[in-house]
Amino acid sequence: MNSLHPNLRASLLTKSATTILGLVIIGFACSWSLFAQETPVTEEQESVEAESGDEAPRSEGEPGPLEEAPIVEASEVDQNPDLEFNEIPWELRPYRVLISLAFAADPSLTAHFREQLQSSLQSRIAGTFGPYWKFEVETNDWLIPATPEVLERQTATELKSRFAKSAFDKVIVLNVEDSKHLTLTGWEWDKNSETRSALLQRRVVDRRLMTDDAFDLIIALFRPLARIDSTEGKTAELRARGAELLAPESLEVLLQTGDLLTPHFRYLTREGEVRNVQSVPWTYLRVDSMIRSRLTCTVETAFASALSGSRRRVELMAIRARPSFPETRL
């Protein structure tokens, strides 16, 4: 190399350097191409990785952190307590019942007596009804003063304003007083028909039988519901609510052959909410036969077609009639 002409030697050195630099650039480009093919990164992935930090990779279709824990507003649940409950089949749907004990301000009705009655009633109802009732027993704090006279003055309209937005289907209020005699007085309010039953009263002869007498009065006040599935002439086919849930020893609260029911229409909005409830006057359904939850009834009415008409957004229901007084023959 040293013997070459200086100009030739410089030319060879320049060509060698250019060749080496070209090889280095080609090698670097090949390495980067292989790396890019093995781990392609899109702008969307870069954004996700930047937000998730060191989060473990997820497979395709696997929900992200926000999808795994959807946020449910508490107000939506509070405003729609019947959303899931109303999906239960009618014959398997239990009653949600509130038992409210209104104690008079009598010295003999001590705190121990009140707690004992509330506890024993809870055990008795749970053991008898099982899943047929989803119930709660409370001490009443709004009936003031807690007397039979004030209890009787409560109208169906007032009770609707108080309990319409609650989750309970039925409210049974029992007044307990011991001014002259130990007495139980009560009524039942039904949300489905928006009606209040007649006032019933029982005198407790033996204080030790207080729980039995209170339970018997609750049974007497309870008015079961049935849905009218079809009508043809003077015959109607009904289905009793929750009747498939009862044990044999609980049959006294079921509809029985010979019972009378009063029908009512429930008019619904497009959203399925109750717009209006209308009772059918001068019309009764008499239970002729029953097989578990299915009832066959005779329609007794003063009208030619009391239960006919359009069924669009209309529910046709019936509730057991509880006579307040013995029958009268004219």
Coordinates of C-alpha atoms in Angstrom, one line a residue:
M1 CA 0.0 0.0 0.0
N2 CA 2.9 2.4 0.9
S3 CA 4.4 1.9 -2.6
L4 CA 1.3 3.0 -4.4
H5 CA 0.8 6.5 -5.7
P6 CA -0.5 8.8 -3.1
N7 CA -3.7 9.6 -5.1
L8 CA -4.4 5.9 -5.8
R9 CA -3.9 5.0 -2.2
A10 CA -6.3 7.8 -1.0
S11 CA -8.9 6.6 -3.5
L12 CA -8.7 3.0 -2.2
L13 CA -9.0 4.1 1.4
T14 CA -12.1 6.1 0.6
K15 CA -13.8 3.2 -1.2
S16 CA -13.0 0.8 1.7
A17 CA -14.5 3.2 4.3
T18 CA -17.6 3.7 2.2
T19 CA -18.1 -0.1 1.8
I20 CA -17.7 -0.7 5.5
L21 CA -20.2 2.1 6.4
G22 CA -22.7 0.7 3.9
L23 CA -22.5 -2.8 5.4
V24 CA -23.0 -1.4 8.9
I25 CA -26.1 0.6 7.8
I26 CA -27.6 -2.5 6.0
G27 CA -27.0 -4.7 9.1
F28 CA -28.7 -2.2 11.4
A29 CA -31.7 -1.9 9.0
C30 CA -32.1 -5.7 8.9
S31 CA -32.0 -6.0 12.7
W32 CA -34.6 -3.2 13.1
S33 CA -36.9 -4.8 10.5
L34 CA -36.8 -8.2 12.3
F35 CA -37.5 -6.5 15.7
A36 CA -40.4 -4.6 14.3
Q37 CA -41.9 -7.8 12.8
E38 CA -41.7 -9.7 16.1
T39 CA -43.2 -6.9 18.3
P40 CA -45.5 -4.6 16.3
V41 CA -46.8 -1.7 18.3
T42 CA -49.7 0.4 17.2
E43 CA -50.6 3.8 18.4
E44 CA -53.7 2.4 20.1
Q45 CA -51.6 -0.2 22.1
E46 CA -49.1 2.5 23.0
S47 CA -52.0 4.6 24.5
V48 CA -53.4 1.6 26.4
E49 CA -50.0 0.6 27.8
A50 CA -49.3 4.2 28.8
E51 CA -52.6 4.3 30.8
S52 CA -52.3 0.8 32.3
G53 CA -48.7 1.0 33.4
D54 CA -47.4 -2.4 34.5
E55 CA -50.7 -4.2 34.1
A56 CA -50.6 -7.8 33.0
P57 CA -51.5 -8.4 29.3
R58 CA -55.1 -9.6 28.6
S59 CA -56.3 -12.0 26.0
E60 CA -58.5 -10.9 23.1
G61 CA -62.1 -10.4 24.3
E62 CA -61.2 -10.3 28.0
P63 CA -63.0 -7.4 29.7
G64 CA -60.9 -4.5 31.1
P65 CA -60.8 -3.3 34.7
L66 CA -63.8 -1.0 34.2
E67 CA -65.8 -3.7 32.5
E68 CA -65.1 -6.2 35.3
A69 CA -66.7 -3.9 37.9
P70 CA -69.6 -2.0 36.3
I71 CA -71.0 0.8 38.4
V72 CA -74.7 0.5 39.3
E73 CA -76.3 3.6 40.6
A74 CA -77.9 3.1 44.0
S75 CA -80.8 5.4 43.0
E76 CA -81.7 3.1 40.1
V77 CA -82.1 0.1 42.5
D78 CA -84.1 2.1 45.0
Q79 CA -86.4 3.5 42.4
N80 CA -87.0 0.1 40.8
P81 CA -87.2 -2.5 43.6
D82 CA -89.5 -4.7 41.5
L83 CA -87.3 -5.1 38.4
E84 CA -85.9 -8.6 39.2
F85 CA -88.8 -9.6 41.6
N86 CA -91.4 -9.3 38.9
E87 CA -89.5 -11.8 36.7
I88 CA -90.4 -14.6 39.1
P89 CA -93.3 -16.8 37.8
W90 CA -96.6 -15.7 39.3
E91 CA -97.3 -19.0 41.0
L92 CA -93.8 -19.1 42.5
R93 CA -93.7 -15.4 43.5
P94 CA -93.8 -14.9 47.3
Y95 CA -95.6 -12.1 49.0
R96 CA -93.6 -9.3 50.6
V97 CA -95.4 -8.5 53.8
L98 CA -94.9 -5.9 56.5
I99 CA -96.3 -6.6 59.9
S100 CA -96.5 -3.4 61.9
L101 CA -97.2 -3.6 65.7
A102 CA -98.8 -0.5 67.1
F103 CA -98.7 -0.6 70.9
A104 CA -100.9 1.6 73.0
A105 CA -99.4 3.6 75.8
D106 CA -100.6 1.2 78.5
P107 CA -98.3 0.4 81.5
S108 CA -98.9 -3.4 81.1
L109 CA -97.4 -3.3 77.6
T110 CA -93.8 -3.2 78.8
A111 CA -90.7 -3.1 76.6
H112 CA -90.1 -6.8 77.4
F113 CA -93.7 -7.7 76.4
R114 CA -93.3 -5.9 73.0
E115 CA -89.9 -7.5 72.2
Q116 CA -91.2 -10.9 73.1
L117 CA -94.3 -10.6 71.0
Q118 CA -92.3 -9.3 68.0
S119 CA -89.8 -12.1 68.3
S120 CA -92.3 -14.9 68.7
L121 CA -94.4 -13.7 65.8
Q122 CA -91.3 -13.7 63.6
S123 CA -90.6 -17.3 64.5
R124 CA -94.2 -18.4 64.1
I125 CA -94.6 -16.8 60.6
A126 CA -91.3 -18.1 59.3
G127 CA -92.0 -21.6 60.5
T128 CA -95.5 -21.7 59.0
F129 CA -95.2 -19.8 55.7
G130 CA -91.6 -20.6 54.8
P131 CA -90.8 -19.0 51.3
Y132 CA -94.4 -18.0 50.8
W133 CA -93.8 -14.8 52.7
K134 CA -90.8 -12.5 52.6
F135 CA -91.8 -10.5 55.7
E136 CA -90.7 -8.1 58.3
V137 CA -92.1 -7.4 61.8
E138 CA -91.6 -3.9 63.1
T139 CA -92.8 -1.7 65.9
N140 CA -95.1 1.0 64.5
D141 CA -94.0 4.6 65.0
W142 CA -96.5 6.6 62.9
L143 CA -99.9 5.6 64.3
I144 CA -100.4 8.3 67.0
P145 CA -102.2 7.7 69.2
A146 CA -102.1 4.0 68.8
T147 CA -105.8 3.3 69.3
P148 CA -108.4 1.3 67.4
E149 CA -110.3 4.5 66.5
V150 CA -107.2 6.1 64.9
L151 CA -106.4 2.8 63.1
E152 CA -109.9 2.7 61.6
R153 CA -109.6 6.2 60.3
Q154 CA -106.7 5.3 58.0
T155 CA -108.1 5.3 54.5
A156 CA -106.9 3.4 51.4
T157 CA -105.8 6.7 49.8
E158 CA -103.7 7.7 52.8
L159 CA -102.1 4.2 52.9
K160 CA -101.3 4.3 49.2
S161 CA -99.5 7.6 49.7
R162 CA -97.5 6.1 52.6
F163 CA -96.6 2.7 51.1
A164 CA -97.0 2.9 47.3
K165 CA -93.2 3.4 46.8
S166 CA -92.2 0.7 49.4
A167 CA -91.2 -2.8 48.3
F168 CA -94.0 -4.4 50.3
D169 CA -97.0 -6.0 48.6
K170 CA -99.1 -6.0 51.7
V171 CA -99.1 -4.1 55.0
I172 CA -100.8 -5.5 58.1
V173 CA -101.1 -3.2 61.1
L174 CA -102.0 -4.7 64.4
N175 CA -103.0 -2.4 67.3
V176 CA -102.4 -3.8 70.8
E177 CA -104.1 -2.2 73.8
D178 CA -104.8 -3.1 77.4
S179 CA -106.9 -0.3 78.7
K180 CA -109.9 -2.5 79.8
H181 CA -109.2 -5.8 78.1
L182 CA -106.2 -7.0 76.2
T183 CA -107.4 -6.4 72.6
L184 CA -106.0 -6.9 69.1
T185 CA -107.3 -4.8 66.2
G186 CA -106.0 -4.8 62.7
W187 CA -106.5 -4.4 59.0
E188 CA -104.6 -5.3 55.8
W189 CA -103.6 -2.9 52.9
D190 CA -103.0 -4.5 49.5
K191 CA -100.8 -2.7 46.9
N192 CA -102.0 -4.7 43.9
S193 CA -105.7 -3.6 44.4
E194 CA -104.9 -0.5 46.3
T195 CA -107.6 -1.4 48.9
R196 CA -107.8 -1.7 52.6
S197 CA -109.6 -4.6 54.3
A198 CA -112.3 -4.2 56.9
L199 CA -111.2 -3.7 60.5
L200 CA -111.1 -6.9 62.6
Q201 CA -110.8 -7.2 66.3
R202 CA -110.0 -10.0 68.7
R203 CA -110.1 -10.1 72.5
V204 CA -107.2 -11.9 74.2
V205 CA -108.5 -14.0 77.1
D206 CA -105.2 -15.5 78.2
R207 CA -102.1 -13.3 78.0
R208 CA -100.0 -16.4 77.4
L209 CA -101.8 -17.0 74.1
M210 CA -101.0 -13.5 72.8
T211 CA -98.8 -14.8 70.0
D212 CA -101.4 -17.4 68.9
D213 CA -104.2 -14.8 68.8
A214 CA -102.1 -12.3 66.9
F215 CA -101.1 -14.9 64.4
D216 CA -104.7 -16.1 63.9
L217 CA -105.7 -12.4 63.3
I218 CA -103.0 -12.0 60.7
I219 CA -104.3 -15.1 58.9
A220 CA -107.8 -13.7 59.0
L221 CA -106.7 -10.4 57.6
F222 CA -104.6 -11.8 54.8
R223 CA -106.2 -11.6 51.4
P224 CA -104.4 -13.8 48.7
L225 CA -104.3 -12.7 45.1
A226 CA -105.1 -14.5 41.9
R227 CA -104.5 -13.6 38.2
I228 CA -107.3 -14.1 35.8
D229 CA -105.8 -15.9 32.8
S230 CA -109.0 -16.4 30.7
T231 CA -112.7 -16.1 30.7
E232 CA -115.4 -17.8 28.7
G233 CA -119.0 -17.1 29.4
K234 CA -119.6 -17.6 33.1
T235 CA -116.3 -19.5 33.7
A236 CA -112.9 -18.0 34.5
E237 CA -109.5 -19.7 34.9
L238 CA -107.3 -18.1 37.5
R239 CA -103.8 -18.7 38.9
A240 CA -103.1 -18.0 42.6
R241 CA -100.0 -16.1 43.5
G242 CA -97.2 -18.1 45.2
A243 CA -99.5 -21.1 45.8
E244 CA -96.8 -23.6 44.6
L245 CA -94.5 -22.5 47.5
L246 CA -96.8 -23.5 50.4
A247 CA -96.3 -26.5 52.7
P248 CA -99.4 -28.6 53.5
E249 CA -99.7 -27.2 57.0
S250 CA -100.0 -23.7 55.6
L251 CA -103.1 -24.4 53.4
E252 CA -105.4 -22.3 55.6
V253 CA -104.0 -19.1 53.9
L254 CA -104.7 -20.4 50.4
L255 CA -107.8 -19.8 48.4
Q256 CA -110.4 -22.6 49.1
T257 CA -113.3 -24.0 47.3
G258 CA -116.3 -21.8 47.9
D259 CA -114.3 -18.6 48.4
L260 CA -115.4 -15.4 46.8
L261 CA -113.0 -13.0 45.0
T262 CA -113.5 -9.5 43.7
P263 CA -111.9 -8.6 40.4
H264 CA -110.1 -5.4 39.5
F265 CA -108.3 -4.0 36.4
R266 CA -104.8 -2.6 36.5
Y267 CA -104.1 -0.2 33.7
L268 CA -100.4 0.1 32.7
T269 CA -98.4 2.7 30.9
R270 CA -96.1 1.9 28.0
E271 CA -93.2 1.5 30.5
G272 CA -95.2 -1.1 32.5
E273 CA -96.0 1.1 35.5
V274 CA -99.5 1.1 37.0
R275 CA -101.4 4.1 35.8
N276 CA -104.8 3.3 37.4
V277 CA -106.6 0.6 39.3
Q278 CA -110.3 0.1 38.9
S279 CA -112.5 -2.4 40.7
V280 CA -115.3 -4.2 38.9
P281 CA -118.6 -3.4 40.6
W282 CA -121.3 -6.0 41.3
T283 CA -119.0 -8.8 40.2
Y284 CA -117.7 -11.8 42.2
L285 CA -115.7 -15.0 41.3
R286 CA -116.7 -18.1 43.2
V287 CA -114.0 -20.8 43.4
D288 CA -115.5 -24.1 42.2
S289 CA -112.4 -26.2 41.9
M290 CA -108.7 -25.9 42.5
I291 CA -105.5 -27.9 41.6
R292 CA -102.5 -26.4 43.4
S293 CA -102.2 -22.9 42.0
R294 CA -104.9 -23.2 39.3
L295 CA -108.5 -22.2 40.0
T296 CA -111.7 -22.6 38.1
C297 CA -114.3 -20.0 39.1
T298 CA -117.9 -19.1 38.2
V299 CA -118.4 -15.4 37.4
E300 CA -121.3 -14.0 39.3
T301 CA -122.1 -10.5 38.0
A302 CA -125.0 -8.1 37.3
F303 CA -123.5 -7.3 33.9
A304 CA -123.6 -9.2 30.6
S305 CA -119.8 -9.1 30.1
A306 CA -118.1 -7.6 33.1
L307 CA -114.6 -9.1 32.4
S308 CA -114.5 -8.7 28.7
G309 CA -112.8 -6.0 26.6
S310 CA -109.3 -5.1 25.4
R311 CA -106.4 -6.6 27.4
R312 CA -103.7 -4.4 25.9
R313 CA -101.6 -3.1 28.7
V314 CA -104.3 -4.2 31.2
E315 CA -103.8 -6.8 34.0
L316 CA -107.0 -8.5 35.3
M317 CA -106.6 -9.6 38.9
A318 CA -108.7 -10.8 41.8
I319 CA -108.4 -10.6 45.6
R320 CA -110.3 -12.7 48.2
A321 CA -113.3 -11.0 49.7
R322 CA -113.4 -11.1 53.5
P323 CA -117.0 -10.6 54.7
S324 CA -117.1 -8.3 57.8
F325 CA -120.4 -9.6 59.1
P326 CA -122.4 -12.8 59.0
E327 CA -124.6 -13.4 56.0
T328 CA -128.1 -11.9 55.8
R329 CA -131.1 -13.6 54.2
L330 CA -133.8 -11.3 52.7

